[in-house]
mmCIF file of C-alpha atoms in Angstrom:
data_model
loop_
_atom_site.group_PDB
_atom_site.id
_atom_site.type_symbol
_atom_site.label_atom_id
_atom_site.label_comp_id
_atom_site.label_asym_id
_atom_site.label_seq_id
_atom_site.Cartn_x
_atom_site.Cartn_y
_atom_site.Cartn_z
ATOM 1 C CA MET K 12 -70.749 168.640 169.055
ATOM 2 C CA LEU K 13 -69.072 166.821 171.888
ATOM 3 C CA LYS K 14 -66.915 169.242 173.781
ATOM 4 C CA THR K 15 -63.349 168.273 172.957
ATOM 5 C CA ILE K 16 -60.868 168.644 175.786
ATOM 6 C CA SER K 17 -57.115 168.389 176.029
ATOM 7 C CA ILE K 18 -55.638 165.006 175.206
ATOM 8 C CA VAL K 19 -53.985 164.783 178.602
ATOM 9 C CA THR K 20 -57.185 165.512 180.502
ATOM 10 C CA PHE K 21 -59.154 163.142 178.280
ATOM 11 C CA LEU K 22 -56.744 160.273 178.845
ATOM 12 C CA VAL K 23 -56.654 160.803 182.607
ATOM 13 C CA VAL K 24 -60.438 160.981 182.967
ATOM 14 C CA PHE K 25 -61.092 158.165 180.503
ATOM 15 C CA SER K 26 -58.536 155.848 182.090
ATOM 16 C CA ALA K 27 -59.813 156.502 185.601
ATOM 17 C CA GLN K 28 -63.408 155.824 184.606
ATOM 18 C CA ASN K 29 -62.514 152.626 182.842
ATOM 19 C CA LEU K 30 -60.394 151.292 185.678
ATOM 20 C CA LEU K 31 -63.218 151.763 188.135
ATOM 21 C CA ALA K 32 -66.377 151.274 186.129
ATOM 22 C CA GLN K 33 -65.925 149.292 182.937
ATOM 23 C CA PRO K 34 -66.146 145.545 182.451
ATOM 24 C CA ALA K 35 -63.413 144.046 180.315
ATOM 25 C CA GLU K 36 -64.212 144.372 176.616
ATOM 26 C CA ARG K 37 -61.931 144.395 173.624
ATOM 27 C CA ARG K 38 -61.334 147.937 172.429
ATOM 28 C CA ILE K 39 -60.992 148.874 168.780
ATOM 29 C CA THR K 40 -57.447 149.978 167.957
ATOM 30 C CA ARG K 41 -56.875 153.120 165.909
ATOM 31 C CA SER K 42 -55.548 151.173 162.940
ATOM 32 C CA GLU K 43 -58.646 148.948 163.045
ATOM 33 C CA TYR K 44 -60.893 152.006 163.162
ATOM 34 C CA ILE K 45 -59.179 153.564 160.161
ATOM 35 C CA ASN K 46 -59.392 150.323 158.196
ATOM 36 C CA GLN K 47 -63.042 149.930 159.159
ATOM 37 C CA TRP K 48 -64.133 153.388 158.012
ATOM 38 C CA LYS K 49 -61.698 154.503 155.284
ATOM 39 C CA SER K 50 -64.011 153.217 152.537
ATOM 40 C CA GLU K 51 -67.001 155.077 153.937
ATOM 41 C CA ALA K 52 -64.929 158.263 154.266
ATOM 42 C CA VAL K 53 -63.710 158.057 150.654
ATOM 43 C CA ARG K 54 -67.224 157.264 149.392
ATOM 44 C CA HIS K 55 -68.579 160.360 151.134
ATOM 45 C CA MET K 56 -65.675 162.447 149.838
ATOM 46 C CA HIS K 57 -66.691 161.669 146.260
ATOM 47 C CA GLU K 58 -70.379 162.193 147.018
ATOM 48 C CA TYR K 59 -70.250 165.269 149.264
ATOM 49 C CA GLY K 60 -66.817 166.852 148.759
ATOM 50 C CA ILE K 61 -65.611 166.435 152.352
ATOM 51 C CA PRO K 62 -61.961 165.287 152.559
ATOM 52 C CA ALA K 63 -61.809 161.648 153.625
ATOM 53 C CA SER K 64 -58.967 162.550 155.973
ATOM 54 C CA ILE K 65 -61.180 165.053 157.785
ATOM 55 C CA THR K 66 -64.044 162.589 158.169
ATOM 56 C CA LEU K 67 -61.702 159.920 159.542
ATOM 57 C CA ALA K 68 -59.894 162.317 161.892
ATOM 58 C CA GLN K 69 -63.176 163.660 163.267
ATOM 59 C CA GLY K 70 -64.484 160.127 163.743
ATOM 60 C CA ILE K 71 -61.318 159.135 165.600
ATOM 61 C CA LEU K 72 -61.346 162.218 167.816
ATOM 62 C CA GLU K 73 -65.063 162.462 168.561
ATOM 63 C CA SER K 74 -65.643 158.730 169.158
ATOM 64 C CA GLY K 75 -62.362 157.718 170.798
ATOM 65 C CA ASP K 76 -61.658 155.306 167.910
ATOM 66 C CA GLY K 77 -65.225 154.026 168.171
ATOM 67 C CA ASN K 78 -64.845 153.121 171.851
ATOM 68 C CA SER K 79 -66.737 155.986 173.518
ATOM 69 C CA ALA K 80 -70.051 155.366 175.253
ATOM 70 C CA LEU K 81 -71.754 157.562 172.666
ATOM 71 C CA ALA K 82 -70.346 155.467 169.815
ATOM 72 C CA ARG K 83 -71.067 152.126 171.509
ATOM 73 C CA TYR K 84 -74.566 152.819 172.802
ATOM 74 C CA ALA K 85 -75.849 155.329 170.227
ATOM 75 C CA ASN K 86 -73.698 154.597 167.128
ATOM 76 C CA ASN K 87 -72.878 158.321 167.167
ATOM 77 C CA HIS K 88 -69.286 158.802 165.955
ATOM 78 C CA PHE K 89 -69.331 162.586 165.502
ATOM 79 C CA GLY K 90 -70.943 163.984 168.631
ATOM 80 C CA ILE K 91 -73.898 165.483 166.768
ATOM 81 C CA LYS K 92 -76.651 166.648 169.113
ATOM 82 C CA CYS K 93 -80.425 166.451 168.716
ATOM 83 C CA HIS K 94 -81.053 169.929 167.277
ATOM 84 C CA ASN K 95 -83.611 169.658 164.446
ATOM 85 C CA TRP K 96 -83.737 165.893 164.928
ATOM 86 C CA ASN K 97 -86.847 163.700 164.948
ATOM 87 C CA GLY K 98 -85.083 160.408 165.692
ATOM 88 C CA PRO K 99 -84.219 158.735 169.033
ATOM 89 C CA GLY K 100 -81.869 160.399 171.498
ATOM 90 C CA TYR K 101 -79.052 159.408 173.841
ATOM 91 C CA TYR K 102 -78.621 161.547 176.953
ATOM 92 C CA ALA K 103 -75.259 162.417 178.483
ATOM 93 C CA ASP K 104 -73.576 165.332 180.237
ATOM 94 C CA ASP K 105 -71.570 167.622 177.962
ATOM 95 C CA ASP K 106 -71.622 171.445 177.860
ATOM 96 C CA ALA K 107 -74.733 171.092 180.028
ATOM 97 C CA LYS K 108 -76.167 168.217 182.028
ATOM 98 C CA ASN K 109 -78.237 165.508 180.362
ATOM 99 C CA GLU K 110 -77.863 166.813 176.811
ATOM 100 C CA CYS K 111 -79.481 164.959 173.934
ATOM 101 C CA PHE K 112 -77.300 163.401 171.249
ATOM 102 C CA ARG K 113 -78.582 161.783 168.078
ATOM 103 C CA LYS K 114 -78.922 158.014 168.323
ATOM 104 C CA TYR K 115 -78.535 155.965 165.151
ATOM 105 C CA HIS K 116 -79.464 152.438 164.128
ATOM 106 C CA SER K 117 -75.938 151.910 162.796
ATOM 107 C CA ALA K 118 -72.563 153.630 162.652
ATOM 108 C CA GLU K 119 -72.974 153.882 158.859
ATOM 109 C CA GLU K 120 -76.034 156.030 159.501
ATOM 110 C CA SER K 121 -73.908 158.267 161.712
ATOM 111 C CA TYR K 122 -71.343 158.716 158.921
ATOM 112 C CA ARG K 123 -74.089 159.577 156.449
ATOM 113 C CA ASP K 124 -75.708 162.050 158.829
ATOM 114 C CA HIS K 125 -72.333 163.705 159.494
ATOM 115 C CA SER K 126 -71.877 164.365 155.780
ATOM 116 C CA ASP K 127 -75.470 165.610 155.424
ATOM 117 C CA PHE K 128 -75.013 167.785 158.503
ATOM 118 C CA LEU K 129 -71.985 169.588 157.069
ATOM 119 C CA ARG K 130 -73.398 169.831 153.572
ATOM 120 C CA THR K 131 -76.766 171.292 154.536
ATOM 121 C CA ARG K 132 -75.780 173.787 157.264
ATOM 122 C CA LYS K 133 -75.140 177.306 155.948
ATOM 123 C CA ARG K 134 -72.360 177.960 158.431
ATOM 124 C CA TYR K 135 -70.264 175.221 156.833
ATOM 125 C CA ALA K 136 -70.994 176.239 153.221
ATOM 126 C CA PHE K 137 -67.686 178.098 152.755
ATOM 127 C CA LEU K 138 -65.758 174.889 153.442
ATOM 128 C CA PHE K 139 -66.988 173.372 150.188
ATOM 129 C CA ASP K 140 -65.189 176.108 148.256
ATOM 130 C CA LEU K 141 -61.921 174.564 149.471
ATOM 131 C CA LYS K 142 -60.198 171.787 147.587
ATOM 132 C CA SER K 143 -61.153 168.314 148.722
ATOM 133 C CA ASN K 144 -57.515 167.644 149.667
ATOM 134 C CA ASP K 145 -57.073 170.845 151.696
ATOM 135 C CA TYR K 146 -57.365 169.140 155.081
ATOM 136 C CA LYS K 147 -55.640 172.003 156.915
ATOM 137 C CA GLY K 148 -58.141 174.518 155.559
ATOM 138 C CA TRP K 149 -61.008 172.208 156.502
ATOM 139 C CA ALA K 150 -59.648 171.629 160.018
ATOM 140 C CA LYS K 151 -59.358 175.366 160.669
ATOM 141 C CA GLY K 152 -62.707 176.057 158.998
ATOM 142 C CA LEU K 153 -64.563 173.567 161.163
ATOM 143 C CA LYS K 154 -63.359 175.379 164.271
ATOM 144 C CA GLN K 155 -64.213 178.750 162.721
ATOM 145 C CA ALA K 156 -67.745 177.534 161.970
ATOM 146 C CA GLY K 157 -68.219 176.379 165.563
ATOM 147 C CA TYR K 158 -68.087 172.581 165.215
ATOM 148 C CA ALA K 159 -66.120 172.244 168.461
ATOM 149 C CA THR K 160 -65.318 174.443 171.460
ATOM 150 C CA ASN K 161 -61.730 173.305 171.948
ATOM 151 C CA PRO K 162 -59.426 176.062 170.612
ATOM 152 C CA ARG K 163 -56.921 173.351 169.626
ATOM 153 C CA TYR K 164 -59.452 171.402 167.553
ATOM 154 C CA PRO K 165 -57.740 172.170 164.201
ATOM 155 C CA GLN K 166 -54.337 171.141 165.537
ATOM 156 C CA LEU K 167 -55.745 167.900 166.934
ATOM 157 C CA LEU K 168 -57.298 166.991 163.584
ATOM 158 C CA ILE K 169 -54.184 167.934 161.607
ATOM 159 C CA LYS K 170 -51.941 165.929 163.925
ATOM 160 C CA LEU K 171 -54.142 162.835 163.529
ATOM 161 C CA ILE K 172 -54.149 163.209 159.762
ATOM 162 C CA GLU K 173 -50.385 163.591 159.562
ATOM 163 C CA ASP K 174 -49.467 161.001 162.203
ATOM 164 C CA TYR K 175 -51.585 158.324 160.486
ATOM 165 C CA ASP K 176 -51.159 159.478 156.878
ATOM 166 C CA LEU K 177 -54.896 159.927 156.445
ATOM 167 C CA ALA K 178 -54.303 162.380 153.592
ATOM 168 C CA GLN K 179 -53.509 159.417 151.341
ATOM 169 C CA TYR K 180 -57.251 158.724 151.181
ATOM 170 C CA ASP K 181 -57.942 162.221 149.818
ATOM 171 C CA LYS K 182 -56.085 161.221 146.637
ATOM 172 C CA LEU K 183 -58.052 158.055 145.893
ATOM 173 C CA LYS K 184 -60.197 158.007 142.770
ATOM 174 C CA LYS K 185 -62.173 154.981 143.862
ATOM 175 C CA VAL K 186 -63.396 153.517 147.131
ATOM 176 C CA PRO K 187 -60.753 151.193 148.654
ATOM 177 C CA SER K 188 -61.537 147.709 149.858
ATOM 178 C CA HIS K 189 -61.206 146.927 153.526
ATOM 179 C CA THR K 190 -61.331 144.078 155.977
ATOM 180 C CA PRO K 191 -64.494 144.557 158.065
ATOM 181 C CA VAL K 192 -63.899 145.054 161.752
ATOM 182 C CA SER K 193 -66.982 144.495 163.859
ATOM 183 C CA THR K 194 -67.913 146.539 166.879
ATOM 184 C CA PRO K 195 -66.146 145.139 169.955
ATOM 185 C CA PRO K 196 -68.154 142.091 170.965
ATOM 186 C CA THR K 197 -70.287 142.167 174.070
ATOM 187 C CA ILE K 198 -69.535 138.489 174.551
ATOM 188 C CA SER K 199 -65.896 137.553 174.990
ATOM 189 C CA LYS K 200 -64.585 134.218 173.752
ATOM 190 C CA LEU K 201 -64.533 132.858 177.280
ATOM 191 C CA ALA K 202 -67.608 134.680 178.566
ATOM 192 C CA ARG K 203 -70.624 132.799 179.884
ATOM 193 C CA HIS K 204 -72.773 135.907 179.974
ATOM 194 C CA GLU K 205 -74.057 138.334 177.398
ATOM 195 C CA ILE K 206 -73.462 141.928 178.439
ATOM 196 C CA LYS K 207 -76.714 143.855 178.199
ATOM 197 C CA VAL K 208 -77.336 147.592 178.494
ATOM 198 C CA HIS K 209 -80.038 148.851 180.877
ATOM 199 C CA ASP K 210 -82.409 151.635 179.809
ATOM 200 C CA ASN K 211 -80.485 153.818 182.271
ATOM 201 C CA ASP K 212 -77.301 153.221 180.208
ATOM 202 C CA ILE K 213 -75.576 150.752 182.559
ATOM 203 C CA LYS K 214 -74.014 147.453 181.540
ATOM 204 C CA TYR K 215 -75.265 144.347 183.328
ATOM 205 C CA VAL K 216 -75.521 140.563 183.109
ATOM 206 C CA ILE K 217 -78.179 138.084 184.166
ATOM 207 C CA VAL K 218 -77.064 135.502 186.727
ATOM 208 C CA LYS K 219 -77.064 131.883 185.571
ATOM 209 C CA LYS K 220 -77.198 128.627 187.521
ATOM 210 C CA GLY K 221 -73.819 127.892 189.110
ATOM 211 C CA ASP K 222 -72.699 131.532 189.180
ATOM 212 C CA THR K 223 -70.952 133.084 192.146
ATOM 213 C CA PHE K 224 -69.852 136.662 192.711
ATOM 214 C CA ASN K 225 -66.256 135.538 192.346
ATOM 215 C CA LYS K 226 -66.928 133.870 188.997
ATOM 216 C CA ILE K 227 -68.682 136.931 187.580
ATOM 217 C CA ALA K 228 -65.958 139.270 188.816
ATOM 218 C CA GLY K 229 -63.280 137.032 187.313
ATOM 219 C CA GLU K 230 -65.059 136.739 183.964
ATOM 220 C CA PHE K 231 -65.124 140.495 183.500
ATOM 221 C CA ASP K 232 -61.747 141.256 185.065
ATOM 222 C CA MET K 233 -63.363 143.134 187.949
ATOM 223 C CA ARG K 234 -62.663 143.300 191.668
ATOM 224 C CA LEU K 235 -65.121 141.619 194.008
ATOM 225 C CA TRP K 236 -65.717 144.906 195.834
ATOM 226 C CA GLN K 237 -66.919 146.454 192.565
ATOM 227 C CA ILE K 238 -69.618 143.798 192.183
ATOM 228 C CA PHE K 239 -70.787 144.402 195.770
ATOM 229 C CA LYS K 240 -70.638 148.198 195.552
ATOM 230 C CA TYR K 241 -72.291 148.572 192.143
ATOM 231 C CA ASN K 242 -75.167 146.315 193.216
ATOM 232 C CA ASP K 243 -75.635 147.421 196.850
ATOM 233 C CA LEU K 244 -74.757 143.934 198.089
ATOM 234 C CA ASN K 245 -73.197 142.588 201.275
ATOM 235 C CA LYS K 246 -70.602 139.832 201.476
ATOM 236 C CA SER K 247 -73.200 137.621 203.146
ATOM 237 C CA ASP K 248 -75.633 137.909 200.200
ATOM 238 C CA VAL K 249 -76.100 134.942 197.874
ATOM 239 C CA VAL K 250 -76.472 135.327 194.132
ATOM 240 C CA GLN K 251 -79.572 133.748 192.549
ATOM 241 C CA PRO K 252 -80.264 132.764 188.907
ATOM 242 C CA GLY K 253 -82.140 135.566 187.182
ATOM 243 C CA ASP K 254 -80.610 138.312 189.327
ATOM 244 C CA VAL K 255 -79.347 141.430 187.601
ATOM 245 C CA ILE K 256 -75.678 142.159 188.295
ATOM 246 C CA TYR K 257 -74.490 145.587 187.203
ATOM 247 C CA LEU K 258 -70.954 145.841 185.866
ATOM 248 C CA GLN K 259 -70.888 149.627 186.258
ATOM 249 C CA PRO K 260 -72.096 152.017 188.960
ATOM 250 C CA LYS K 261 -75.814 152.737 188.942
ATOM 251 C CA ARG K 262 -77.003 156.267 188.197
ATOM 252 C CA GLY K 263 -78.140 158.999 190.562
ATOM 253 C CA LYS K 264 -81.571 159.054 188.956
ATOM 254 C CA ALA K 265 -83.765 157.040 186.592
ATOM 255 C CA LYS K 266 -85.208 157.842 183.171
ATOM 256 C CA VAL K 267 -88.751 157.589 184.607
ATOM 257 C CA LYS K 268 -90.126 159.805 187.376
ATOM 258 C CA TYR K 269 -91.965 157.488 189.766
ATOM 259 C CA HIS K 270 -92.485 153.914 190.926
ATOM 260 C CA THR K 271 -95.590 152.761 192.758
ATOM 261 C CA VAL K 272 -94.631 150.174 195.386
ATOM 262 C CA LYS K 273 -96.104 146.707 194.952
ATOM 263 C CA GLU K 274 -96.397 143.840 197.410
ATOM 264 C CA GLY K 275 -92.930 142.399 198.078
ATOM 265 C CA ASP K 276 -90.983 145.370 196.676
ATOM 266 C CA THR K 277 -87.895 146.357 198.649
ATOM 267 C CA MET K 278 -85.848 149.507 198.213
ATOM 268 C CA ARG K 279 -82.977 147.461 196.783
ATOM 269 C CA ASP K 280 -85.330 145.698 194.350
ATOM 270 C CA ILE K 281 -86.499 149.065 193.089
ATOM 271 C CA SER K 282 -82.921 150.353 192.970
ATOM 272 C CA GLN K 283 -81.899 147.395 190.792
ATOM 273 C CA LYS K 284 -84.978 147.600 188.573
ATOM 274 C CA TYR K 285 -84.379 151.210 187.571
ATOM 275 C CA GLY K 286 -80.580 151.323 187.826
ATOM 276 C CA VAL K 287 -80.628 153.961 190.579
ATOM 277 C CA LYS K 288 -78.151 154.005 193.451
ATOM 278 C CA LEU K 289 -79.808 152.796 196.653
ATOM 279 C CA LYS K 290 -78.559 155.742 198.727
ATOM 280 C CA SER K 291 -79.906 158.161 196.110
ATOM 281 C CA LEU K 292 -83.277 156.442 196.205
ATOM 282 C CA TYR K 293 -83.486 156.849 199.983
ATOM 283 C CA LYS K 294 -82.358 160.462 199.753
ATOM 284 C CA LYS K 295 -84.820 161.408 197.013
ATOM 285 C CA ASN K 296 -87.709 160.121 199.139
ATOM 286 C CA ASN K 297 -86.520 161.474 202.491
ATOM 287 C CA MET K 298 -86.396 157.940 203.909
ATOM 288 C CA ARG K 299 -84.052 156.589 206.538
ATOM 289 C CA ILE K 300 -81.553 154.090 205.138
ATOM 290 C CA GLY K 301 -82.620 150.543 205.994
ATOM 291 C CA THR K 302 -86.352 151.246 206.087
ATOM 292 C CA GLU K 303 -88.756 149.823 203.511
ATOM 293 C CA PRO K 304 -91.597 151.508 201.603
ATOM 294 C CA ASN K 305 -95.293 150.868 202.055
ATOM 295 C CA VAL K 306 -97.424 149.118 199.442
ATOM 296 C CA GLY K 307 -99.006 151.773 197.222
ATOM 297 C CA GLN K 308 -96.404 154.381 198.119
ATOM 298 C CA GLN K 309 -95.189 156.443 195.164
ATOM 299 C CA LEU K 310 -91.407 156.707 195.152
ATOM 300 C CA SER K 311 -89.619 159.482 193.301
ATOM 301 C CA LEU K 312 -86.871 158.224 190.975
ATOM 302 C CA LYS K 313 -85.602 161.528 189.596
ATOM 303 C CA ARG K 314 -86.123 164.458 191.962
ATOM 304 C CA ARG K 315 -86.028 164.765 195.715
ATOM 305 C CA VAL K 316 -89.432 164.857 197.343
ATOM 306 C CA LYS K 317 -90.187 168.192 198.973
ATOM 307 C CA ILE K 318 -91.281 168.006 202.570
#
């Protein structure tokens, strides 16, 4: 599971990252998240015996109300990792670096897999002897069974359930109706650009005719320096249609190991292509900053070349 941390630490880290690295997108509110998923939680309660309040509280906590990178990019709302999993994976740092989390085609699939996960694992079997409305017993039992490492996990779940009256859904005999709330759009009402996600898990846009750095920064509520820094640009550079402009910092390494240099390739071109920081690319290949590679040269994109 995703390693849950204290609320204070989470908010500080999350806020700092978003201020510096995230383009402006509408976030799902907690009430919207509850309304979106209450029906699914009740449906699974009747089918599997898991309290709807527990499913909702775990979804809220593990996915940040559906706004976490894992929820947005992998549709994973419960932090379930790739153990005994044959499907696609999403890689992120957690208890260890670059851990594999299950990646789903839809959030509904994540909810279904969460219920299957609890129902089919022996270590959670004792929970199904509890009443389906015993959310406190379930919250404590999940921690006892090792779902999360945070010692305050039960208290966090119970507080969510009681603060937002999620226990009301444990009493429902039928699935409630709801007003669908879509995943936060990647295109704002005023946006000219579709936000795409690079294979290296970085948001970017494609430059259109008439774009300037100022216009792109303004569209996504970013500072001009962020556009320059995230894309290894200088103030004297000119944006061209078709260029990739990252809206978040590039990574320290790529998903692939090597790139063979072709005619016309520059270090920045390669940096942009793979979403790798330019300085990291120079460092990995023991090259002096400002120099360019030779045609046919094999550049390392993940590990530093040994001399």
